[in-house]
Amino acid sequence: MAQKPLSVTGTVQSAQTGEPVARVSLSLRGTNAAPGPEVLWATTDDEGKFSFPDVPAGNYMVSAEKAGYLRAVFMTKEARAPMAPLAVKPAASVEKLTLYLQPQAVLVGRVVDEQGEPMERAMVQVIVPRNGQLMPQFGGPTNDLGEFRIAGLMPGKYYLVAQRQEAGPQRGKQGYQATFYPSAADFTSATPIELKAGQTSAPAQITLRQGNVFRVTGRVTGSWNRDQMSRVNMMPRRSPGSGQVTTFSWGGGGGNVKPDGSFEIAGVSPGEYNVTLLSYGNGRPVELGRVPITVTQADLEDINLPVQPPLNVRGKIRVEGEGEVVLEGTSISLYPSEGGMGMAQGRADASGAFTLMDVGRMPHRFNFRPIPNTYVKRILVGERDVTLSGVDFSNGATEFEIVLGTKPARLQGRVSRQFDKQAPGRVILLPEGASLADRSYLMMPGIQGFANVDQEGAFEFGGLPPGKFRLLAAEEFPFDGLRSKELVEKLEAKMTKVEIAEGATGTA
């Protein structure tokens, strides 16, 4: 019997004022295999009201688009955590749903030289410290007045860094270095700017610093496809305290490879870097080699950057257990363990066989989305289990096997709230032996690192292997604070322990 169509109706309000927001474009995107359109659309009227008719039962991601607002949708005015998937249950339409949009915060300012003159085409980047690293967010160049405007920001604390590369710096020449707001040489001396929802900052003036800049020259050696576009790049090796910030698009961050393999990178500030060769032959960057360097107070010459061609890695998904499992189309990907560029992706055929093209010869971790009604038992390179450790392709390994079981475990629970309007938040899941200090647990193959909490406080993890786990519920998860050993210990002491058998449903 055909399922009766359901509807989702409600109102969109500003999280800042509580007033209705008109002409918001809303979408429902299904997260499961529910029949019907993959994406449903609606627009709020002048009173902020919306209606989605004919919605099949299932779980949906809700997104919104309105100029001047963040794209995230919230269930409470506090807007601490984005909305969890919306559950539309059979025979139960969702009515009078109130969604909140948060006005964007904006950073404005200008970049000047030491004489106060505007600096045109200086690159300005918003930086957020997270888990011991400086993570670039939005950014862009200054205009002819040295001005910049960076929109689309959530409430929070931000750092600004600017850099302008003069054309062709010569040996021993002073140049403009990466400078943190207001005029700091490194991150530890920088002043953060804190923004509230909907706030446009007071104009922030960054005065670029001049200092000694140097050249790094060398030669790429080894075998690679010289017909493909290649580029030498430099990325800092130190923690955020080093203050060295280089991105792929900024001057001083890289250089082209000449036909004879030589390269030159100009305008380099003192610091510790990795010099890498990236190849762009198949539309995505692949790292072919890297070498660590230290720039002190002199040019570096005759750097040898050894490279090797990437590998084509073959694999096979094998199922142990009863039941029919559709393997065709399953996505498998590898990403460099030590960061950098070069994720490799592939899809399995009906037999479970797949090939990952152009894999760099370095350590990689797996990213594997669970197939319905299965779980990842182990990933093997030869006889060695590399499920959690990943695999180092520098030794020439070119094959691995993913073994699936057909009795996945589930973990369900409910988060109690102190008051009705508390933000739903998330639940973090740690397998035995993993720590909050290492964010790689979020990318463990076949294991969902976190689950959103729905409107009723419920959460669920599926496709789990048997074993011991720990759980942590949090409205806001402080990824940027996990550099602190004390904070990690404090959070992990609050975690709930649970053990699940194969095929069982655990509760927490």
mmCIF file of N, CA and C in Angstrom, residues 112-234:
data_model
loop_
_atom_site.group_PDB
_atom_site.id
_atom_site.type_symbol
_atom_site.label_atom_id
_atom_site.label_comp_id
_atom_site.label_asym_id
_atom_site.label_seq_id
_atom_site.Cartn_x
_atom_site.Cartn_y
_atom_site.Cartn_z
ATOM 1 N N VAL A 112 48.117 48.344 5.516
ATOM 2 C CA VAL A 112 48.976 49.479 5.180
ATOM 3 C C VAL A 112 50.433 49.072 5.374
ATOM 4 N N ASP A 113 51.343 49.878 4.781
ATOM 5 C CA ASP A 113 52.766 49.659 5.016
ATOM 6 C C ASP A 113 53.195 50.440 6.261
ATOM 7 N N GLU A 114 54.509 50.446 6.517
ATOM 8 C CA GLU A 114 54.998 51.077 7.744
ATOM 9 C C GLU A 114 54.820 52.588 7.741
ATOM 10 N N GLN A 115 54.579 53.181 6.568
ATOM 11 C CA GLN A 115 54.325 54.618 6.470
ATOM 12 C C GLN A 115 52.825 54.932 6.448
ATOM 13 N N GLY A 116 51.989 53.898 6.602
ATOM 14 C CA GLY A 116 50.547 54.117 6.615
ATOM 15 C C GLY A 116 49.920 54.167 5.248
ATOM 16 N N GLU A 117 50.681 53.866 4.198
ATOM 17 C CA GLU A 117 50.147 53.870 2.838
ATOM 18 C C GLU A 117 49.381 52.572 2.574
ATOM 19 N N PRO A 118 48.237 52.672 1.867
ATOM 20 C CA PRO A 118 47.444 51.454 1.605
ATOM 21 C C PRO A 118 48.210 50.462 0.742
ATOM 22 N N MET A 119 48.005 49.182 1.029
ATOM 23 C CA MET A 119 48.668 48.100 0.310
ATOM 24 C C MET A 119 47.632 47.364 -0.547
ATOM 25 N N GLU A 120 47.702 47.612 -1.840
ATOM 26 C CA GLU A 120 46.798 46.949 -2.765
ATOM 27 C C GLU A 120 47.271 45.524 -3.049
ATOM 28 N N ARG A 121 46.308 44.617 -3.252
ATOM 29 C CA ARG A 121 46.569 43.208 -3.591
ATOM 30 C C ARG A 121 47.314 42.456 -2.486
ATOM 31 N N ALA A 122 47.194 42.933 -1.252
ATOM 32 C CA ALA A 122 47.689 42.127 -0.133
ATOM 33 C C ALA A 122 46.662 41.026 0.153
ATOM 34 N N MET A 123 47.153 39.824 0.421
ATOM 35 C CA MET A 123 46.247 38.721 0.732
ATOM 36 C C MET A 123 45.961 38.718 2.229
ATOM 37 N N VAL A 124 44.673 38.717 2.586
ATOM 38 C CA VAL A 124 44.248 38.705 3.987
ATOM 39 C C VAL A 124 43.504 37.401 4.238
ATOM 40 N N GLN A 125 43.850 36.725 5.327
ATOM 41 C CA GLN A 125 43.259 35.422 5.639
ATOM 42 C C GLN A 125 42.760 35.422 7.075
ATOM 43 N N VAL A 126 41.552 34.884 7.273
ATOM 44 C CA VAL A 126 41.031 34.640 8.615
ATOM 45 C C VAL A 126 41.576 33.305 9.091
ATOM 46 N N ILE A 127 42.133 33.301 10.307
ATOM 47 C CA ILE A 127 42.781 32.107 10.856
ATOM 48 C C ILE A 127 42.099 31.719 12.169
ATOM 49 N N VAL A 128 41.860 30.406 12.327
ATOM 50 C CA VAL A 128 41.301 29.880 13.569
ATOM 51 C C VAL A 128 42.230 28.789 14.084
ATOM 52 N N PRO A 129 42.686 28.863 15.344
ATOM 53 C CA PRO A 129 43.506 27.770 15.884
ATOM 54 C C PRO A 129 42.647 26.581 16.261
ATOM 55 N N ARG A 130 42.966 25.413 15.689
ATOM 56 C CA ARG A 130 42.205 24.208 15.983
ATOM 57 C C ARG A 130 43.135 23.021 16.125
ATOM 58 N N ASN A 131 43.056 22.402 17.292
ATOM 59 C CA ASN A 131 43.779 21.157 17.535
ATOM 60 C C ASN A 131 45.256 21.273 17.201
ATOM 61 N N GLY A 132 45.861 22.389 17.632
ATOM 62 C CA GLY A 132 47.296 22.547 17.474
ATOM 63 C C GLY A 132 47.733 23.038 16.122
ATOM 64 N N GLN A 133 46.808 23.424 15.243
ATOM 65 C CA GLN A 133 47.178 23.909 13.932
ATOM 66 C C GLN A 133 46.419 25.195 13.631
ATOM 67 N N LEU A 134 47.020 26.024 12.770
ATOM 68 C CA LEU A 134 46.326 27.211 12.299
ATOM 69 C C LEU A 134 45.505 26.827 11.074
ATOM 70 N N MET A 135 44.194 26.982 11.174
ATOM 71 C CA MET A 135 43.310 26.582 10.096
ATOM 72 C C MET A 135 42.803 27.817 9.372
ATOM 73 N N PRO A 136 43.163 27.996 8.087
ATOM 74 C CA PRO A 136 42.649 29.141 7.324
ATOM 75 C C PRO A 136 41.174 28.981 7.031
ATOM 76 N N GLN A 137 40.450 30.083 7.128
ATOM 77 C CA GLN A 137 39.029 30.099 6.814
ATOM 78 C C GLN A 137 38.817 30.907 5.536
ATOM 79 N N PHE A 138 38.089 31.996 5.636
ATOM 80 C CA PHE A 138 37.844 32.817 4.463
ATOM 81 C C PHE A 138 38.984 33.813 4.278
ATOM 82 N N GLY A 139 39.029 34.437 3.108
ATOM 83 C CA GLY A 139 40.035 35.455 2.858
ATOM 84 C C GLY A 139 39.969 35.961 1.440
ATOM 85 N N GLY A 140 40.857 36.900 1.129
ATOM 86 C CA GLY A 140 40.910 37.446 -0.215
ATOM 87 C C GLY A 140 41.837 38.637 -0.270
ATOM 88 N N PRO A 141 41.982 39.248 -1.460
ATOM 89 C CA PRO A 141 42.911 40.363 -1.633
ATOM 90 C C PRO A 141 42.285 41.705 -1.243
ATOM 91 N N THR A 142 43.142 42.652 -0.925
ATOM 92 C CA THR A 142 42.684 44.013 -0.661
ATOM 93 C C THR A 142 42.440 44.754 -1.979
ATOM 94 N N ASN A 143 41.618 45.800 -1.909
ATOM 95 C CA ASN A 143 41.356 46.611 -3.101
ATOM 96 C C ASN A 143 42.406 47.724 -3.227
ATOM 97 N N ASP A 144 42.143 48.674 -4.113
ATOM 98 C CA ASP A 144 43.136 49.714 -4.360
ATOM 99 C C ASP A 144 43.321 50.653 -3.178
ATOM 100 N N LEU A 145 42.388 50.631 -2.223
ATOM 101 C CA LEU A 145 42.519 51.442 -1.016
ATOM 102 C C LEU A 145 43.106 50.634 0.144
ATOM 103 N N GLY A 146 43.510 49.407 -0.146
ATOM 104 C CA GLY A 146 44.045 48.540 0.903
ATOM 105 C C GLY A 146 42.979 47.930 1.784
ATOM 106 N N GLU A 147 41.720 48.027 1.373
ATOM 107 C CA GLU A 147 40.616 47.593 2.213
ATOM 108 C C GLU A 147 40.244 46.129 1.940
ATOM 109 N N PHE A 148 39.717 45.484 2.980
ATOM 110 C CA PHE A 148 39.212 44.118 2.835
ATOM 111 C C PHE A 148 37.898 43.981 3.597
ATOM 112 N N ARG A 149 37.092 43.031 3.158
ATOM 113 C CA ARG A 149 35.828 42.699 3.828
ATOM 114 C C ARG A 149 35.639 41.198 3.739
ATOM 115 N N ILE A 150 35.552 40.535 4.887
ATOM 116 C CA ILE A 150 35.435 39.078 4.936
ATOM 117 C C ILE A 150 34.133 38.739 5.649
ATOM 118 N N ALA A 151 33.186 38.178 4.898
ATOM 119 C CA ALA A 151 31.841 37.918 5.416
ATOM 120 C C ALA A 151 31.640 36.424 5.640
ATOM 121 N N GLY A 152 30.430 36.078 6.094
ATOM 122 C CA GLY A 152 30.061 34.675 6.274
ATOM 123 C C GLY A 152 30.651 34.028 7.507
ATOM 124 N N LEU A 153 30.959 34.811 8.550
ATOM 125 C CA LEU A 153 31.619 34.284 9.740
ATOM 126 C C LEU A 153 30.612 34.014 10.854
ATOM 127 N N MET A 154 30.849 32.937 11.596
ATOM 128 C CA MET A 154 30.069 32.635 12.785
ATOM 129 C C MET A 154 30.601 33.442 13.960
ATOM 130 N N PRO A 155 29.830 33.583 15.027
ATOM 131 C CA PRO A 155 30.369 34.236 16.222
ATOM 132 C C PRO A 155 31.600 33.469 16.720
ATOM 133 N N GLY A 156 32.585 34.179 17.174
ATOM 134 C CA GLY A 156 33.781 33.512 17.662
ATOM 135 C C GLY A 156 34.977 34.430 17.666
ATOM 136 N N LYS A 157 36.112 33.832 17.940
ATOM 137 C CA LYS A 157 37.375 34.558 18.049
ATOM 138 C C LYS A 157 38.225 34.232 16.828
ATOM 139 N N TYR A 158 38.689 35.264 16.155
ATOM 140 C CA TYR A 158 39.432 35.093 14.909
ATOM 141 C C TYR A 158 40.746 35.862 14.938
ATOM 142 N N TYR A 159 41.710 35.332 14.176
ATOM 143 C CA TYR A 159 42.975 36.013 13.942
ATOM 144 C C TYR A 159 43.048 36.383 12.460
ATOM 145 N N LEU A 160 43.709 37.491 12.194
ATOM 146 C CA LEU A 160 43.911 37.939 10.818
ATOM 147 C C LEU A 160 45.389 37.917 10.490
ATOM 148 N N VAL A 161 45.721 37.471 9.291
ATOM 149 C CA VAL A 161 47.103 37.495 8.832
ATOM 150 C C VAL A 161 47.103 38.008 7.397
ATOM 151 N N ALA A 162 48.086 38.847 7.085
ATOM 152 C CA ALA A 162 48.181 39.432 5.749
ATOM 153 C C ALA A 162 49.608 39.287 5.235
ATOM 154 N N GLN A 163 49.718 39.239 3.907
ATOM 155 C CA GLN A 163 51.025 39.149 3.277
ATOM 156 C C GLN A 163 50.940 39.733 1.875
ATOM 157 N N ARG A 164 51.984 40.446 1.479
ATOM 158 C CA ARG A 164 52.046 40.961 0.115
ATOM 159 C C ARG A 164 53.429 40.678 -0.436
ATOM 160 N N GLN A 165 53.443 40.002 -1.553
ATOM 161 C CA GLN A 165 54.702 39.617 -2.177
ATOM 162 C C GLN A 165 55.084 40.629 -3.242
ATOM 163 N N GLU A 166 56.233 41.245 -3.070
ATOM 164 C CA GLU A 166 56.745 42.117 -4.121
ATOM 165 C C GLU A 166 57.295 41.257 -5.253
ATOM 166 N N ALA A 167 57.196 41.767 -6.456
ATOM 167 C CA ALA A 167 57.658 41.000 -7.616
ATOM 168 C C ALA A 167 59.163 40.850 -7.598
ATOM 169 N N GLY A 168 59.623 39.616 -7.735
ATOM 170 C CA GLY A 168 61.032 39.327 -7.935
ATOM 171 C C GLY A 168 61.984 39.780 -6.864
ATOM 172 N N PRO A 169 61.784 39.452 -5.570
ATOM 173 C CA PRO A 169 62.753 39.846 -4.565
ATOM 174 C C PRO A 169 64.114 39.232 -4.847
ATOM 175 N N GLN A 170 65.129 40.019 -4.596
ATOM 176 C CA GLN A 170 66.475 39.565 -4.907
ATOM 177 C C GLN A 170 67.206 39.119 -3.656
ATOM 178 N N ARG A 171 68.354 38.556 -3.849
ATOM 179 C CA ARG A 171 69.172 38.031 -2.778
ATOM 180 C C ARG A 171 69.485 39.145 -1.760
ATOM 181 N N GLY A 172 69.157 38.877 -0.482
ATOM 182 C CA GLY A 172 69.491 39.823 0.564
ATOM 183 C C GLY A 172 68.526 40.985 0.681
ATOM 184 N N LYS A 173 67.451 41.020 -0.115
ATOM 185 C CA LYS A 173 66.528 42.140 -0.086
ATOM 186 C C LYS A 173 65.527 41.983 1.047
ATOM 187 N N GLN A 174 65.151 43.128 1.652
ATOM 188 C CA GLN A 174 64.077 43.096 2.627
ATOM 189 C C GLN A 174 62.750 43.030 1.894
ATOM 190 N N GLY A 175 61.788 42.392 2.511
ATOM 191 C CA GLY A 175 60.472 42.265 1.899
ATOM 192 C C GLY A 175 59.395 42.206 2.957
ATOM 193 N N TYR A 176 58.156 42.200 2.513
ATOM 194 C CA TYR A 176 57.040 42.133 3.449
ATOM 195 C C TYR A 176 56.809 40.691 3.868
ATOM 196 N N GLN A 177 56.691 40.515 5.167
ATOM 197 C CA GLN A 177 56.510 39.188 5.725
ATOM 198 C C GLN A 177 55.050 38.989 6.128
ATOM 199 N N ALA A 178 54.663 37.741 6.305
ATOM 200 C CA ALA A 178 53.330 37.459 6.837
ATOM 201 C C ALA A 178 53.189 38.148 8.183
ATOM 202 N N THR A 179 52.125 38.950 8.339
ATOM 203 C CA THR A 179 51.946 39.779 9.528
ATOM 204 C C THR A 179 50.565 39.537 10.117
ATOM 205 N N PHE A 180 50.548 39.231 11.398
ATOM 206 C CA PHE A 180 49.288 39.044 12.113
ATOM 207 C C PHE A 180 48.788 40.386 12.644
ATOM 208 N N TYR A 181 47.471 40.511 12.723
ATOM 209 C CA TYR A 181 46.873 41.728 13.281
ATOM 210 C C TYR A 181 47.288 41.879 14.743
ATOM 211 N N PRO A 182 47.689 43.127 15.155
ATOM 212 C CA PRO A 182 47.737 44.353 14.343
ATOM 213 C C PRO A 182 49.049 44.551 13.577
ATOM 214 N N SER A 183 50.156 44.073 14.119
ATOM 215 C CA SER A 183 51.441 44.149 13.407
ATOM 216 C C SER A 183 52.419 43.190 14.042
ATOM 217 N N ALA A 184 51.980 41.932 14.190
ATOM 218 C CA ALA A 184 52.753 40.934 14.919
ATOM 219 C C ALA A 184 53.461 40.004 13.962
ATOM 220 N N ALA A 185 54.664 39.607 14.351
ATOM 221 C CA ALA A 185 55.458 38.728 13.505
ATOM 222 C C ALA A 185 55.026 37.274 13.626
ATOM 223 N N ASP A 186 54.346 36.898 14.711
ATOM 224 C CA ASP A 186 53.941 35.507 14.887
ATOM 225 C C ASP A 186 52.599 35.424 15.598
ATOM 226 N N PHE A 187 52.076 34.238 15.605
ATOM 227 C CA PHE A 187 50.750 33.993 16.160
ATOM 228 C C PHE A 187 50.685 34.300 17.655
ATOM 229 N N THR A 188 51.753 33.999 18.381
ATOM 230 C CA THR A 188 51.715 34.172 19.831
ATOM 231 C C THR A 188 51.613 35.625 20.237
ATOM 232 N N SER A 189 52.017 36.546 19.361
ATOM 233 C CA SER A 189 51.946 37.975 19.671
ATOM 234 C C SER A 189 50.735 38.644 19.033
ATOM 235 N N ALA A 190 49.918 37.889 18.330
ATOM 236 C CA ALA A 190 48.781 38.458 17.613
ATOM 237 C C ALA A 190 47.641 38.772 18.571
ATOM 238 N N THR A 191 46.781 39.676 18.152
ATOM 239 C CA THR A 191 45.594 40.050 18.915
ATOM 240 C C THR A 191 44.362 39.486 18.224
ATOM 241 N N PRO A 192 43.585 38.641 18.900
ATOM 242 C CA PRO A 192 42.373 38.099 18.264
ATOM 243 C C PRO A 192 41.271 39.147 18.218
ATOM 244 N N ILE A 193 40.352 38.955 17.295
ATOM 245 C CA ILE A 193 39.164 39.800 17.186
ATOM 246 C C ILE A 193 37.959 38.925 17.464
ATOM 247 N N GLU A 194 37.154 39.306 18.444
ATOM 248 C CA GLU A 194 35.983 38.511 18.807
ATOM 249 C C GLU A 194 34.739 39.142 18.195
ATOM 250 N N LEU A 195 33.940 38.334 17.541
ATOM 251 C CA LEU A 195 32.743 38.800 16.852
ATOM 252 C C LEU A 195 31.497 38.151 17.441
ATOM 253 N N LYS A 196 30.434 38.934 17.516
ATOM 254 C CA LYS A 196 29.133 38.420 17.904
ATOM 255 C C LYS A 196 28.279 38.215 16.649
ATOM 256 N N ALA A 197 27.176 37.519 16.823
ATOM 257 C CA ALA A 197 26.297 37.258 15.686
ATOM 258 C C ALA A 197 25.826 38.568 15.078
ATOM 259 N N GLY A 198 25.938 38.677 13.755
ATOM 260 C CA GLY A 198 25.464 39.856 13.065
ATOM 261 C C GLY A 198 26.356 41.074 13.179
ATOM 262 N N GLN A 199 27.474 40.945 13.863
ATOM 263 C CA GLN A 199 28.340 42.101 14.090
ATOM 264 C C GLN A 199 29.295 42.322 12.926
ATOM 265 N N THR A 200 29.475 43.585 12.549
ATOM 266 C CA THR A 200 30.547 43.987 11.651
ATOM 267 C C THR A 200 31.624 44.635 12.502
ATOM 268 N N SER A 201 32.837 44.124 12.419
ATOM 269 C CA SER A 201 33.904 44.576 13.304
ATOM 270 C C SER A 201 34.238 46.047 13.065
ATOM 271 N N ALA A 202 34.826 46.663 14.062
ATOM 272 C CA ALA A 202 35.455 47.960 13.843
ATOM 273 C C ALA A 202 36.594 47.759 12.854
ATOM 274 N N PRO A 203 36.893 48.754 12.013
ATOM 275 C CA PRO A 203 37.963 48.579 11.017
ATOM 276 C C PRO A 203 39.276 48.145 11.671
ATOM 277 N N ALA A 204 39.786 47.003 11.236
ATOM 278 C CA ALA A 204 41.039 46.461 11.774
ATOM 279 C C ALA A 204 42.182 46.812 10.827
ATOM 280 N N GLN A 205 43.152 47.517 11.308
ATOM 281 C CA GLN A 205 44.281 47.911 10.461
ATOM 282 C C GLN A 205 45.475 47.017 10.729
ATOM 283 N N ILE A 206 45.956 46.381 9.665
ATOM 284 C CA ILE A 206 47.144 45.531 9.748
ATOM 285 C C ILE A 206 48.307 46.289 9.118
ATOM 286 N N THR A 207 49.329 46.529 9.905
ATOM 287 C CA THR A 207 50.527 47.197 9.398
ATOM 288 C C THR A 207 51.565 46.140 9.067
ATOM 289 N N LEU A 208 51.829 45.964 7.776
ATOM 290 C CA LEU A 208 52.754 44.920 7.356
ATOM 291 C C LEU A 208 54.160 45.204 7.864
ATOM 292 N N ARG A 209 54.818 44.142 8.260
ATOM 293 C CA ARG A 209 56.185 44.236 8.755
ATOM 294 C C ARG A 209 57.165 43.919 7.628
ATOM 295 N N GLN A 210 58.253 44.625 7.638
ATOM 296 C CA GLN A 210 59.343 44.294 6.728
ATOM 297 C C GLN A 210 60.419 43.539 7.481
ATOM 298 N N GLY A 211 61.051 42.638 6.804
ATOM 299 C CA GLY A 211 62.112 41.860 7.415
ATOM 300 C C GLY A 211 62.918 41.172 6.347
ATOM 301 N N ASN A 212 63.904 40.431 6.769
ATOM 302 C CA ASN A 212 64.731 39.703 5.817
ATOM 303 C C ASN A 212 63.937 38.565 5.192
ATOM 304 N N VAL A 213 63.954 38.521 3.886
ATOM 305 C CA VAL A 213 63.340 37.420 3.161
ATOM 306 C C VAL A 213 64.415 36.789 2.274
ATOM 307 N N PHE A 214 64.263 35.520 2.020
ATOM 308 C CA PHE A 214 65.332 34.772 1.369
ATOM 309 C C PHE A 214 64.797 33.923 0.227
ATOM 310 N N ARG A 215 65.727 33.401 -0.536
ATOM 311 C CA ARG A 215 65.390 32.515 -1.644
ATOM 312 C C ARG A 215 65.742 31.078 -1.283
ATOM 313 N N VAL A 216 64.906 30.182 -1.749
ATOM 314 C CA VAL A 216 65.180 28.747 -1.639
ATOM 315 C C VAL A 216 65.265 28.211 -3.059
ATOM 316 N N THR A 217 66.405 27.669 -3.413
ATOM 317 C CA THR A 217 66.583 27.112 -4.754
ATOM 318 C C THR A 217 67.027 25.667 -4.651
ATOM 319 N N GLY A 218 66.691 24.913 -5.661
ATOM 320 C CA GLY A 218 67.077 23.509 -5.659
ATOM 321 C C GLY A 218 66.674 22.841 -6.938
ATOM 322 N N ARG A 219 66.641 21.519 -6.885
ATOM 323 C CA ARG A 219 66.337 20.738 -8.078
ATOM 324 C C ARG A 219 65.506 19.519 -7.685
ATOM 325 N N VAL A 220 64.506 19.258 -8.499
ATOM 326 C CA VAL A 220 63.709 18.045 -8.338
ATOM 327 C C VAL A 220 64.437 16.910 -9.033
ATOM 328 N N THR A 221 64.668 15.824 -8.296
ATOM 329 C CA THR A 221 65.357 14.670 -8.869
ATOM 330 C C THR A 221 64.466 13.439 -8.772
ATOM 331 N N GLY A 222 64.649 12.538 -9.696
ATOM 332 C CA GLY A 222 63.838 11.333 -9.710
ATOM 333 C C GLY A 222 62.973 11.296 -10.943
ATOM 334 N N SER A 223 61.963 10.464 -10.886
ATOM 335 C CA SER A 223 61.119 10.237 -12.056
ATOM 336 C C SER A 223 59.718 10.764 -11.814
ATOM 337 N N TRP A 224 59.244 11.627 -12.726
ATOM 338 C CA TRP A 224 57.860 12.062 -12.713
ATOM 339 C C TRP A 224 57.497 12.504 -14.124
ATOM 340 N N ASN A 225 56.233 12.640 -14.358
ATOM 341 C CA ASN A 225 55.740 13.002 -15.683
ATOM 342 C C ASN A 225 55.920 14.510 -15.887
ATOM 343 N N ARG A 226 56.930 14.873 -16.646
ATOM 344 C CA ARG A 226 57.232 16.291 -16.829
ATOM 345 C C ARG A 226 56.268 16.977 -17.778
ATOM 346 N N ASP A 227 55.432 16.213 -18.438
ATOM 347 C CA ASP A 227 54.437 16.821 -19.312
ATOM 348 C C ASP A 227 53.231 17.344 -18.524
ATOM 349 N N GLN A 228 53.101 16.891 -17.280
ATOM 350 C CA GLN A 228 52.003 17.356 -16.450
ATOM 351 C C GLN A 228 52.415 18.608 -15.685
ATOM 352 N N MET A 229 51.446 19.469 -15.412
ATOM 353 C CA MET A 229 51.735 20.674 -14.651
ATOM 354 C C MET A 229 52.188 20.295 -13.243
ATOM 355 N N SER A 230 53.313 20.850 -12.811
ATOM 356 C CA SER A 230 53.859 20.568 -11.493
ATOM 357 C C SER A 230 54.249 21.875 -10.819
ATOM 358 N N ARG A 231 54.246 21.857 -9.508
ATOM 359 C CA ARG A 231 54.593 23.054 -8.764
ATOM 360 C C ARG A 231 55.235 22.655 -7.446
ATOM 361 N N VAL A 232 56.282 23.377 -7.066
ATOM 362 C CA VAL A 232 56.916 23.194 -5.767
ATOM 363 C C VAL A 232 56.237 24.115 -4.763
ATOM 364 N N ASN A 233 55.845 23.561 -3.628
ATOM 365 C CA ASN A 233 55.179 24.347 -2.589
ATOM 366 C C ASN A 233 55.893 24.189 -1.260
ATOM 367 N N MET A 234 55.714 25.183 -0.400
ATOM 368 C CA MET A 234 56.273 25.141 0.937
ATOM 369 C C MET A 234 55.162 25.319 1.956
#
